[in-house]
PDB file of C-alpha atoms in Angstrom:
ATOM      1  CA  UNK O  11     -16.853  16.795  -8.172  1.00 85.00           C
ATOM      2  CA  UNK O  12     -15.468  13.340  -8.621  1.00 92.00           C
ATOM      3  CA  UNK O  13     -16.836  10.966  -6.381  1.00 92.00           C
ATOM      4  CA  UNK O  14     -13.960   8.687  -5.740  1.00 96.00           C
ATOM      5  CA  UNK O  15     -16.798   5.053  -6.730  1.00 97.00           C
ATOM      6  CA  UNK O  16     -15.369   3.252  -9.428  1.00 98.00           C
ATOM      7  CA  UNK O  17     -11.436   3.475 -10.549  1.00 98.00           C
ATOM      8  CA  UNK O  18     -13.330   3.598 -14.658  1.00 98.00           C
ATOM      9  CA  UNK O  19     -15.072   7.230 -13.668  1.00 98.00           C
ATOM     10  CA  UNK O  20     -12.205   8.691 -12.818  1.00 98.00           C
ATOM     11  CA  UNK O  21      -9.705   7.247 -15.600  1.00 98.00           C
ATOM     12  CA  UNK O  22     -12.533   8.543 -18.262  1.00 98.00           C
ATOM     13  CA  UNK O  23     -12.538  12.061 -16.646  1.00 98.00           C
ATOM     14  CA  UNK O  24      -9.148  12.160 -16.041  1.00 98.00           C
ATOM     15  CA  UNK O  25      -8.546  10.954 -20.165  1.00 97.00           C
ATOM     16  CA  UNK O  26     -10.699  13.119 -21.542  1.00 97.00           C
ATOM     17  CA  UNK O  27      -8.992  16.189 -20.043  1.00 98.00           C
ATOM     18  CA  UNK O  28      -6.883  14.866 -21.357  1.00 98.00           C
ATOM     19  CA  UNK O  29      -4.272  14.672 -17.280  1.00 98.00           C
ATOM     20  CA  UNK O  30      -2.888  12.081 -15.893  1.00 98.00           C
ATOM     21  CA  UNK O  31      -5.550  10.921 -12.009  1.00 98.00           C
ATOM     22  CA  UNK O  32      -3.465  13.066  -9.874  1.00 98.00           C
ATOM     23  CA  UNK O  33      -3.956  16.611 -11.452  1.00 98.00           C
ATOM     24  CA  UNK O  34      -7.164  14.814 -12.240  1.00 98.00           C
ATOM     25  CA  UNK O  35      -7.034  14.265  -8.868  1.00 98.00           C
ATOM     26  CA  UNK O  36      -4.936  17.259  -7.312  1.00 98.00           C
ATOM     27  CA  UNK O  37      -8.366  20.248  -9.367  1.00 98.00           C
ATOM     28  CA  UNK O  38     -11.043  18.536  -7.976  1.00 98.00           C
ATOM     29  CA  UNK O  39      -9.988  18.200  -3.966  1.00 97.00           C
ATOM     30  CA  UNK O  40      -8.621  22.312  -4.718  1.00 98.00           C
ATOM     31  CA  UNK O  41     -12.297  22.519  -5.829  1.00 97.00           C
ATOM     32  CA  UNK O  42     -13.735  20.249  -3.177  1.00 96.00           C
ATOM     33  CA  UNK O  43     -11.623  21.590  -0.347  1.00 96.00           C
ATOM     34  CA  UNK O  44     -11.569  24.703  -0.864  1.00 96.00           C
ATOM     35  CA  UNK O  45      -7.791  24.867  -0.824  1.00 97.00           C
ATOM     36  CA  UNK O  46      -5.528  26.281  -3.448  1.00 98.00           C
ATOM     37  CA  UNK O  47      -3.145  23.588  -5.475  1.00 98.00           C
ATOM     38  CA  UNK O  48       0.665  24.656  -3.364  1.00 98.00           C
ATOM     39  CA  UNK O  49      -1.102  23.818  -0.101  1.00 98.00           C
ATOM     40  CA  UNK O  50      -2.654  20.361  -0.689  1.00 98.00           C
ATOM     41  CA  UNK O  51       0.445  19.883  -2.784  1.00 98.00           C
ATOM     42  CA  UNK O  52       2.560  21.034   0.764  1.00 98.00           C
ATOM     43  CA  UNK O  53       0.359  18.070   2.483  1.00 98.00           C
ATOM     44  CA  UNK O  54       0.943  15.482  -0.053  1.00 98.00           C
ATOM     45  CA  UNK O  55       4.243  16.111   0.512  1.00 98.00           C
ATOM     46  CA  UNK O  56       4.235  16.105   4.028  1.00 98.00           C
ATOM     47  CA  UNK O  57       3.317  12.758   4.066  1.00 98.00           C
ATOM     48  CA  UNK O  58       5.577  11.627   2.255  1.00 98.00           C
ATOM     49  CA  UNK O  59       8.603  13.594   4.158  1.00 98.00           C
ATOM     50  CA  UNK O  60       6.355  11.127   7.051  1.00 98.00           C
ATOM     51  CA  UNK O  61       7.307   7.769   5.055  1.00 98.00           C
ATOM     52  CA  UNK O  62      11.012   8.493   4.996  1.00 98.00           C
ATOM     53  CA  UNK O  63      11.857   9.242   8.254  1.00 98.00           C
ATOM     54  CA  UNK O  64       9.876   5.892   9.296  1.00 98.00           C
ATOM     55  CA  UNK O  65      11.777   4.160   6.681  1.00 98.00           C
ATOM     56  CA  UNK O  66      14.800   5.246   8.119  1.00 98.00           C
ATOM     57  CA  UNK O  67      14.235   5.059  11.442  1.00 98.00           C
ATOM     58  CA  UNK O  68      12.948   2.047  11.289  1.00 98.00           C
ATOM     59  CA  UNK O  69      15.856   0.682   9.891  1.00 98.00           C
ATOM     60  CA  UNK O  70      17.678   0.640  12.489  1.00 98.00           C
ATOM     61  CA  UNK O  71      19.041  -2.668  13.860  1.00 98.00           C
ATOM     62  CA  UNK O  72      18.045  -2.516  17.755  1.00 98.00           C
ATOM     63  CA  UNK O  73      15.176  -1.530  16.758  1.00 98.00           C
ATOM     64  CA  UNK O  74      12.388  -3.501  18.228  1.00 98.00           C
ATOM     65  CA  UNK O  75       8.607  -4.321  18.738  1.00 98.00           C
ATOM     66  CA  UNK O  76       6.830  -3.713  21.458  1.00 93.00           C
ATOM     67  CA  UNK O  77       5.742  -6.619  21.659  1.00 97.00           C
ATOM     68  CA  UNK O  78       9.158  -8.281  21.791  1.00 96.00           C
ATOM     69  CA  UNK O  79       8.513 -10.624  18.279  1.00 97.00           C
ATOM     70  CA  UNK O  80       9.600  -8.147  15.277  1.00 98.00           C
ATOM     71  CA  UNK O  81      12.316  -6.280  14.295  1.00 98.00           C
ATOM     72  CA  UNK O  82      16.217  -5.887  13.667  1.00 98.00           C
ATOM     73  CA  UNK O  83      15.172  -7.438  10.077  1.00 98.00           C
ATOM     74  CA  UNK O  84      14.268  -4.590   8.001  1.00 98.00           C
ATOM     75  CA  UNK O  85      18.327  -3.390   8.806  1.00 98.00           C
ATOM     76  CA  UNK O  86      19.173  -7.716   7.515  1.00 98.00           C
ATOM     77  CA  UNK O  87      17.485  -6.803   4.595  1.00 98.00           C
ATOM     78  CA  UNK O  88      19.229  -3.389   3.615  1.00 98.00           C
ATOM     79  CA  UNK O  89      22.359  -4.952   4.464  1.00 97.00           C
ATOM     80  CA  UNK O  90      21.537  -8.046   2.229  1.00 98.00           C
ATOM     81  CA  UNK O  91      20.246  -5.224  -0.931  1.00 96.00           C
ATOM     82  CA  UNK O  92      23.520  -3.505  -0.805  1.00 95.00           C
ATOM     83  CA  UNK O  93      24.932  -6.635  -2.062  1.00 93.00           C
ATOM     84  CA  UNK O  94      22.342  -6.618  -5.111  1.00 91.00           C
ATOM     85  CA  UNK O  95      20.764  -9.645  -4.497  1.00 94.00           C
ATOM     86  CA  UNK O  96      18.488 -12.044  -6.980  1.00 96.00           C
ATOM     87  CA  UNK O  97      16.225  -9.573  -7.476  1.00 95.00           C
ATOM     88  CA  UNK O  98      19.122  -6.382  -8.254  1.00 95.00           C
ATOM     89  CA  UNK O  99      19.162  -3.516  -5.402  1.00 95.00           C
ATOM     90  CA  UNK O 100      16.167  -1.542  -6.652  1.00 97.00           C
ATOM     91  CA  UNK O 101      13.665  -4.443  -5.790  1.00 98.00           C
ATOM     92  CA  UNK O 102      15.993  -5.775  -2.792  1.00 98.00           C
ATOM     93  CA  UNK O 103      15.462  -2.187  -1.326  1.00 98.00           C
ATOM     94  CA  UNK O 104      11.993  -1.748  -1.764  1.00 98.00           C
ATOM     95  CA  UNK O 105      11.736  -4.995   0.466  1.00 98.00           C
ATOM     96  CA  UNK O 106      13.828  -3.327   2.391  1.00 98.00           C
ATOM     97  CA  UNK O 107      11.756   0.143   2.888  1.00 98.00           C
ATOM     98  CA  UNK O 108       8.629  -2.316   3.451  1.00 98.00           C
ATOM     99  CA  UNK O 109       9.771  -4.655   6.074  1.00 99.00           C
ATOM    100  CA  UNK O 110      11.841  -0.535   8.097  1.00 98.00           C
ATOM    101  CA  UNK O 111       8.042   1.056   7.934  1.00 98.00           C
ATOM    102  CA  UNK O 112       5.964  -1.642   9.237  1.00 98.00           C
ATOM    103  CA  UNK O 113       8.641  -2.968  11.830  1.00 98.00           C
ATOM    104  CA  UNK O 114       8.623   0.734  13.410  1.00 98.00           C
ATOM    105  CA  UNK O 115       4.866   0.911  13.328  1.00 98.00           C
ATOM    106  CA  UNK O 116       5.324  -2.505  15.309  1.00 98.00           C
ATOM    107  CA  UNK O 117       7.245  -0.371  17.306  1.00 98.00           C
ATOM    108  CA  UNK O 118       5.066   2.406  17.709  1.00 97.00           C
ATOM    109  CA  UNK O 119       6.536   4.794  14.963  1.00 98.00           C
ATOM    110  CA  UNK O 120       5.289   7.385  13.378  1.00 98.00           C
ATOM    111  CA  UNK O 121       3.814   6.134  10.349  1.00 98.00           C
ATOM    112  CA  UNK O 122       1.184   7.183   7.301  1.00 98.00           C
ATOM    113  CA  UNK O 123      -1.112   4.215   6.419  1.00 98.00           C
ATOM    114  CA  UNK O 124      -2.104   3.880   3.758  1.00 96.00           C
ATOM    115  CA  UNK O 125      -4.484   2.152   3.100  1.00 97.00           C
ATOM    116  CA  UNK O 126      -4.224   0.938   6.243  1.00 98.00           C
ATOM    117  CA  UNK O 127      -1.205   1.242   9.725  1.00 98.00           C
ATOM    118  CA  UNK O 128      -0.840  -2.773   8.928  1.00 98.00           C
ATOM    119  CA  UNK O 129      -0.570  -2.289   5.388  1.00 98.00           C
ATOM    120  CA  UNK O 130       2.162   0.899   5.643  1.00 98.00           C
ATOM    121  CA  UNK O 131       4.492  -0.330   4.208  1.00 98.00           C
ATOM    122  CA  UNK O 132       3.917  -1.703   0.775  1.00 99.00           C
ATOM    123  CA  UNK O 133       2.568   2.135  -0.585  1.00 98.00           C
ATOM    124  CA  UNK O 134       6.454   4.428   0.698  1.00 98.00           C
ATOM    125  CA  UNK O 135       7.979   1.278  -0.759  1.00 98.00           C
ATOM    126  CA  UNK O 136       7.393   1.762  -3.490  1.00 98.00           C
ATOM    127  CA  UNK O 137       7.777   5.271  -4.024  1.00 98.00           C
ATOM    128  CA  UNK O 138      10.837   5.940  -1.970  1.00 98.00           C
ATOM    129  CA  UNK O 139      12.304   3.335  -4.155  1.00 98.00           C
ATOM    130  CA  UNK O 140      11.739   4.430  -7.319  1.00 98.00           C
ATOM    131  CA  UNK O 141      12.501   8.286  -6.277  1.00 98.00           C
ATOM    132  CA  UNK O 142      15.726   7.340  -4.661  1.00 97.00           C
ATOM    133  CA  UNK O 143      16.950   4.497  -6.829  1.00 95.00           C
ATOM    134  CA  UNK O 144      15.266   4.618  -9.667  1.00 96.00           C
ATOM    135  CA  UNK O 145      15.367   7.823  -9.916  1.00 96.00           C
ATOM    136  CA  UNK O 146      12.686   9.110 -10.223  1.00 98.00           C
ATOM    137  CA  UNK O 147      11.692  12.665  -8.635  1.00 98.00           C
ATOM    138  CA  UNK O 148      10.078  13.594  -5.647  1.00 98.00           C
ATOM    139  CA  UNK O 149       7.627  15.124  -7.239  1.00 98.00           C
ATOM    140  CA  UNK O 150       6.736  12.503  -9.404  1.00 98.00           C
ATOM    141  CA  UNK O 151       5.868  11.060  -5.498  1.00 98.00           C
ATOM    142  CA  UNK O 152       4.236  13.997  -4.213  1.00 98.00           C
ATOM    143  CA  UNK O 153       1.620  13.363  -7.132  1.00 98.00           C
ATOM    144  CA  UNK O 154       1.290   9.347  -7.186  1.00 98.00           C
ATOM    145  CA  UNK O 155      -0.197   9.981  -3.677  1.00 98.00           C
ATOM    146  CA  UNK O 156      -2.608  11.429  -4.967  1.00 98.00           C
ATOM    147  CA  UNK O 157      -3.323   9.086  -7.423  1.00 98.00           C
ATOM    148  CA  UNK O 158      -2.997   6.266  -4.802  1.00 98.00           C
ATOM    149  CA  UNK O 159      -5.561   8.622  -2.386  1.00 98.00           C
ATOM    150  CA  UNK O 160      -7.816   8.411  -4.990  1.00 98.00           C
ATOM    151  CA  UNK O 161      -8.193   4.264  -6.090  1.00 98.00           C
ATOM    152  CA  UNK O 162      -7.626   3.500  -2.153  1.00 98.00           C
ATOM    153  CA  UNK O 163     -11.163   5.834  -1.502  1.00 98.00           C
ATOM    154  CA  UNK O 164     -12.313   4.554  -5.148  1.00 98.00           C
ATOM    155  CA  UNK O 165     -11.831   0.796  -2.540  1.00 98.00           C
ATOM    156  CA  UNK O 166     -12.814   2.121   0.720  1.00 98.00           C
ATOM    157  CA  UNK O 167     -16.370   2.965  -0.891  1.00 98.00           C
ATOM    158  CA  UNK O 168     -17.144  -0.785  -3.470  1.00 98.00           C
ATOM    159  CA  UNK O 169     -15.414  -3.091  -0.981  1.00 98.00           C
ATOM    160  CA  UNK O 170     -13.467  -2.366   2.129  1.00 98.00           C
ATOM    161  CA  UNK O 171      -9.709  -1.912   3.175  1.00 98.00           C
ATOM    162  CA  UNK O 172     -10.323  -3.570   6.950  1.00 98.00           C
ATOM    163  CA  UNK O 173      -8.965  -6.642   8.178  1.00 98.00           C
ATOM    164  CA  UNK O 174     -11.898  -7.220   9.776  1.00 97.00           C
ATOM    165  CA  UNK O 175     -14.031  -6.652   7.961  1.00 98.00           C
ATOM    166  CA  UNK O 176     -12.208  -8.098   4.323  1.00 98.00           C
ATOM    167  CA  UNK O 177      -9.585  -9.559   5.196  1.00 98.00           C
ATOM    168  CA  UNK O 178      -5.863  -9.058   4.261  1.00 98.00           C
ATOM    169  CA  UNK O 179      -6.896  -9.053   0.728  1.00 98.00           C
ATOM    170  CA  UNK O 180      -8.621  -5.723   1.900  1.00 98.00           C
ATOM    171  CA  UNK O 181      -5.391  -4.552   3.402  1.00 98.00           C
ATOM    172  CA  UNK O 182      -2.370  -5.889   1.685  1.00 98.00           C
ATOM    173  CA  UNK O 183      -3.867  -5.887  -1.424  1.00 98.00           C
ATOM    174  CA  UNK O 184      -5.624  -2.628  -1.950  1.00 98.00           C
ATOM    175  CA  UNK O 185      -2.068  -0.963  -0.389  1.00 98.00           C
ATOM    176  CA  UNK O 186      -0.852  -3.494  -3.068  1.00 98.00           C
ATOM    177  CA  UNK O 187      -4.014  -1.724  -5.447  1.00 99.00           C
ATOM    178  CA  UNK O 188      -2.131   2.196  -4.535  1.00 99.00           C
ATOM    179  CA  UNK O 189       1.066   1.951  -4.565  1.00 99.00           C
ATOM    180  CA  UNK O 190       0.678  -0.425  -8.276  1.00 99.00           C
ATOM    181  CA  UNK O 191      -1.490   1.604  -9.835  1.00 98.00           C
ATOM    182  CA  UNK O 192       1.127   4.955  -8.883  1.00 98.00           C
ATOM    183  CA  UNK O 193       4.099   3.495 -10.014  1.00 98.00           C
ATOM    184  CA  UNK O 194       2.818   3.136 -13.253  1.00 98.00           C
ATOM    185  CA  UNK O 195       2.360   6.950 -12.890  1.00 98.00           C
ATOM    186  CA  UNK O 196       5.037   8.007 -12.163  1.00 98.00           C
ATOM    187  CA  UNK O 197       7.123   5.473 -15.047  1.00 98.00           C
ATOM    188  CA  UNK O 198       5.061   7.480 -17.095  1.00 98.00           C
ATOM    189  CA  UNK O 199       2.639   5.244 -17.213  1.00 98.00           C
ATOM    190  CA  UNK O 200      -2.339   6.408 -19.117  1.00 98.00           C
ATOM    191  CA  UNK O 201      -4.305   6.354 -16.471  1.00 98.00           C
ATOM    192  CA  UNK O 202      -5.736   3.149 -18.457  1.00 98.00           C
ATOM    193  CA  UNK O 203      -2.852   1.362 -16.974  1.00 98.00           C
ATOM    194  CA  UNK O 204      -2.942   2.710 -13.438  1.00 98.00           C
ATOM    195  CA  UNK O 205      -6.586   0.784 -13.475  1.00 98.00           C
ATOM    196  CA  UNK O 206      -5.064  -2.834 -15.073  1.00 98.00           C
ATOM    197  CA  UNK O 207      -2.222  -2.308 -12.267  1.00 99.00           C
ATOM    198  CA  UNK O 208      -5.491  -1.912  -9.681  1.00 98.00           C
ATOM    199  CA  UNK O 209      -7.073  -4.677 -11.133  1.00 99.00           C
ATOM    200  CA  UNK O 210      -3.824  -7.045 -11.543  1.00 98.00           C
ATOM    201  CA  UNK O 211      -2.014  -6.766  -8.180  1.00 98.00           C
ATOM    202  CA  UNK O 212      -6.314  -7.358  -6.945  1.00 98.00           C
ATOM    203  CA  UNK O 213      -6.836 -10.155  -8.025  1.00 98.00           C
ATOM    204  CA  UNK O 214      -3.223 -11.755  -6.634  1.00 98.00           C
ATOM    205  CA  UNK O 215      -4.820 -11.652  -3.167  1.00 98.00           C
ATOM    206  CA  UNK O 216      -8.152 -12.444  -3.009  1.00 98.00           C
ATOM    207  CA  UNK O 217      -8.660 -14.458  -0.601  1.00 98.00           C
ATOM    208  CA  UNK O 218      -6.145 -13.794   1.537  1.00 98.00           C
ATOM    209  CA  UNK O 219      -6.867 -13.887   5.004  1.00 98.00           C
ATOM    210  CA  UNK O 220      -5.823 -11.781   8.283  1.00 98.00           C
ATOM    211  CA  UNK O 221      -4.678 -13.579  10.888  1.00 98.00           C
ATOM    212  CA  UNK O 222      -2.604 -11.682  13.212  1.00 98.00           C
ATOM    213  CA  UNK O 223      -0.555 -13.923  15.734  1.00 98.00           C
ATOM    214  CA  UNK O 224      -1.741 -13.025  19.565  1.00 97.00           C
ATOM    215  CA  UNK O 225      -3.686 -10.160  18.013  1.00 97.00           C
ATOM    216  CA  UNK O 226      -0.880  -8.001  17.223  1.00 98.00           C
ATOM    217  CA  UNK O 227       0.162  -6.546  14.204  1.00 97.00           C
ATOM    218  CA  UNK O 228       3.188  -8.183  13.134  1.00 98.00           C
ATOM    219  CA  UNK O 229       3.130 -11.574  12.624  1.00 98.00           C
ATOM    220  CA  UNK O 230       2.866 -12.817   9.546  1.00 98.00           C
ATOM    221  CA  UNK O 231       1.622  -8.871   8.564  1.00 98.00           C
ATOM    222  CA  UNK O 232       5.290  -6.708   8.094  1.00 98.00           C
ATOM    223  CA  UNK O 233       6.392  -9.025   5.698  1.00 98.00           C
ATOM    224  CA  UNK O 234       3.252  -9.489   4.332  1.00 98.00           C
ATOM    225  CA  UNK O 235       4.278  -5.959   3.279  1.00 98.00           C
ATOM    226  CA  UNK O 236       7.144  -6.958   1.572  1.00 98.00           C
ATOM    227  CA  UNK O 237       5.170  -9.924  -0.819  1.00 98.00           C
ATOM    228  CA  UNK O 238       2.269  -6.455  -1.160  1.00 98.00           C
ATOM    229  CA  UNK O 239       5.744  -5.102  -2.634  1.00 98.00           C
ATOM    230  CA  UNK O 240       6.827  -7.437  -5.195  1.00 98.00           C
ATOM    231  CA  UNK O 241       3.041  -7.571  -6.212  1.00 98.00           C
ATOM    232  CA  UNK O 242       3.198  -3.867  -6.447  1.00 98.00           C
ATOM    233  CA  UNK O 243       6.109  -3.461  -9.370  1.00 98.00           C
ATOM    234  CA  UNK O 244       4.782  -7.496 -10.392  1.00 98.00           C
ATOM    235  CA  UNK O 245       1.111  -5.357 -11.690  1.00 99.00           C
ATOM    236  CA  UNK O 246       2.826  -2.076 -12.863  1.00 98.00           C
ATOM    237  CA  UNK O 247       5.717  -3.756 -14.400  1.00 98.00           C
ATOM    238  CA  UNK O 248       3.003  -5.371 -16.959  1.00 98.00           C
ATOM    239  CA  UNK O 249       0.568  -2.647 -17.044  1.00 99.00           C
ATOM    240  CA  UNK O 250       3.905  -0.865 -18.340  1.00 98.00           C
ATOM    241  CA  UNK O 251       4.401  -3.475 -20.344  1.00 98.00           C
ATOM    242  CA  UNK O 252       0.722  -3.370 -22.624  1.00 98.00           C
ATOM    243  CA  UNK O 253      -0.933  -6.598 -20.974  1.00 98.00           C
ATOM    244  CA  UNK O 254      -3.724  -5.828 -19.468  1.00 98.00           C
ATOM    245  CA  UNK O 255      -6.855  -7.435 -16.592  1.00 98.00           C
ATOM    246  CA  UNK O 256      -9.266  -9.047 -18.377  1.00 98.00           C
ATOM    247  CA  UNK O 257     -11.463  -8.610 -15.894  1.00 98.00           C
ATOM    248  CA  UNK O 258     -11.997  -4.460 -15.271  1.00 98.00           C
ATOM    249  CA  UNK O 259     -10.714  -3.356 -11.810  1.00 98.00           C
ATOM    250  CA  UNK O 260     -14.607  -2.505 -11.082  1.00 98.00           C
ATOM    251  CA  UNK O 261     -15.511  -5.899 -11.193  1.00 98.00           C
ATOM    252  CA  UNK O 262     -12.223  -6.924  -9.329  1.00 98.00           C
ATOM    253  CA  UNK O 263     -12.784  -4.242  -6.515  1.00 98.00           C
ATOM    254  CA  UNK O 264     -16.469  -6.141  -6.382  1.00 98.00           C
ATOM    255  CA  UNK O 265     -15.379  -9.114  -6.024  1.00 98.00           C
ATOM    256  CA  UNK O 266     -12.859  -8.668  -4.270  1.00 98.00           C
ATOM    257  CA  UNK O 267     -15.892  -7.470  -1.148  1.00 98.00           C
ATOM    258  CA  UNK O 268     -17.767 -10.595  -2.110  1.00 98.00           C
ATOM    259  CA  UNK O 269     -14.771 -12.981  -0.503  1.00 98.00           C
ATOM    260  CA  UNK O 270     -14.353 -10.735   2.396  1.00 98.00           C
ATOM    261  CA  UNK O 271     -17.658 -11.203   2.787  1.00 98.00           C
ATOM    262  CA  UNK O 272     -17.178 -14.677   3.258  1.00 98.00           C
ATOM    263  CA  UNK O 273     -14.070 -15.380   4.892  1.00 98.00           C
ATOM    264  CA  UNK O 274     -15.059 -16.629   8.227  1.00 98.00           C
ATOM    265  CA  UNK O 275     -15.180 -14.264  11.574  1.00 98.00           C
ATOM    266  CA  UNK O 276     -11.570 -16.639  12.371  1.00 98.00           C
ATOM    267  CA  UNK O 277     -10.007 -15.623   9.529  1.00 98.00           C
ATOM    268  CA  UNK O 278     -10.441 -11.763   9.700  1.00 98.00           C
ATOM    269  CA  UNK O 279      -8.677 -10.242  12.140  1.00 97.00           C
ATOM    270  CA  UNK O 280     -10.080 -11.850  15.342  1.00 97.00           C
ATOM    271  CA  UNK O 281      -7.263 -13.661  15.772  1.00 97.00           C
ATOM    272  CA  UNK O 282      -8.193 -16.942  15.651  1.00 98.00           C
ATOM    273  CA  UNK O 283      -7.487 -19.290  12.773  1.00 98.00           C
ATOM    274  CA  UNK O 284      -5.107 -19.318  11.050  1.00 98.00           C
ATOM    275  CA  UNK O 285      -1.747 -18.273  11.615  1.00 98.00           C
ATOM    276  CA  UNK O 286      -2.885 -17.332  14.446  1.00 98.00           C
ATOM    277  CA  UNK O 287      -3.990 -20.812  15.700  1.00 98.00           C
ATOM    278  CA  UNK O 288      -0.592 -22.996  14.645  1.00 98.00           C
ATOM    279  CA  UNK O 289       1.129 -24.570  17.745  1.00 98.00           C
ATOM    280  CA  UNK O 290       3.504 -21.660  17.126  1.00 98.00           C
ATOM    281  CA  UNK O 291       0.957 -19.103  17.121  1.00 98.00           C
ATOM    282  CA  UNK O 292      -0.471 -20.405  20.670  1.00 98.00           C
ATOM    283  CA  UNK O 293       3.437 -20.628  21.619  1.00 98.00           C
ATOM    284  CA  UNK O 294       4.201 -17.078  20.897  1.00 98.00           C
ATOM    285  CA  UNK O 295       0.965 -15.954  22.199  1.00 97.00           C
ATOM    286  CA  UNK O 296       1.563 -17.051  25.859  1.00 97.00           C
ATOM    287  CA  UNK O 297       4.594 -15.742  25.767  1.00 96.00           C
ATOM    288  CA  UNK O 298       3.828 -11.887  25.072  1.00 96.00           C
ATOM    289  CA  UNK O 299       0.564 -11.949  27.367  1.00 94.00           C
ATOM    290  CA  UNK O 300       2.211 -14.816  29.788  1.00 84.00           C
TER     291      UNK O 300
END
C-alpha cells in the first residue's frame, strides 16, 4: 500500500509499474478501502459534477456574498473571456471559473474543498477548462482528480494545506500544485513531469501570506485563486515542454513548511496583518461588522 509521504516515491512506483499516477492511486485506494474501482471512480466523478455545478451557480451576475463584499466578478470575467482577452479564451475562461467557484463559496454555496475551501476555485477551474474548452474527456478529468488528491495528501503529510498554519502558500500553493500535476497527466505527461509541475507551482508561491480582510475568505482570497490558476497553467506548460525544477518537489514542499513556520502569527489567517491591516481593509472590517 502507498504511504503518500513523498512525491518521488509515488512517481517511482507509477513509472516502475508502467502506470499513470491516477491509475496507481486508484489501484491503491481499491486495496486500502475495500471498494471496487467502479464505486471509487463514481464518487470522484460526483466531485467533478459538484465542481461544475459550482462554476455554473457562481457565474450568476447577481450572486453576492453574505458580507456583501464580493460577487459578480465571475460573470464579468466570463463575458470578457468570450471576446478572447489578451491571453485567449482558454486561460481567460479558466480565470472566470476560478472566480465563479470562489465567489460561490463566499456566498455559502456547495463546493469541493481542494485543497481547502479558500483555494477551492483553482483545481476545478483548470480541469473543467481543459474538458469544456480544451477538448479533453471527462474521464481524463475524473482520473486527474486522483492524481491531484495524491499530491495534496503528500503536501498535507509533509507540510500543511492550512492557511492558519502555513499561510496562503499552503492553501493556494498546494491547490496550484495539485492542479498543475493533474493537468500534466491530462495532457499526456509522465509522473515525473507532474512532479516537476508540482514543484514549480509551489516555488512560485513560497512566502505567500494569509491576510483575509475582515477575517473573511473573500479579499484577497478570491483573486488569489485566479493567480493560482495562472501559475498552475504556467507550471504545467513548462513541465510538458521538458523544463525541470532544479529543486525536487519533496524538497520544495519541505521548504514551504519551513517558510510557513517562519511566518508571524499576524500573517497566518488572523487578519492582523498584510492587506487586512491596511486603512481600506480596516474600513471594510468596520463596514461588515459595524
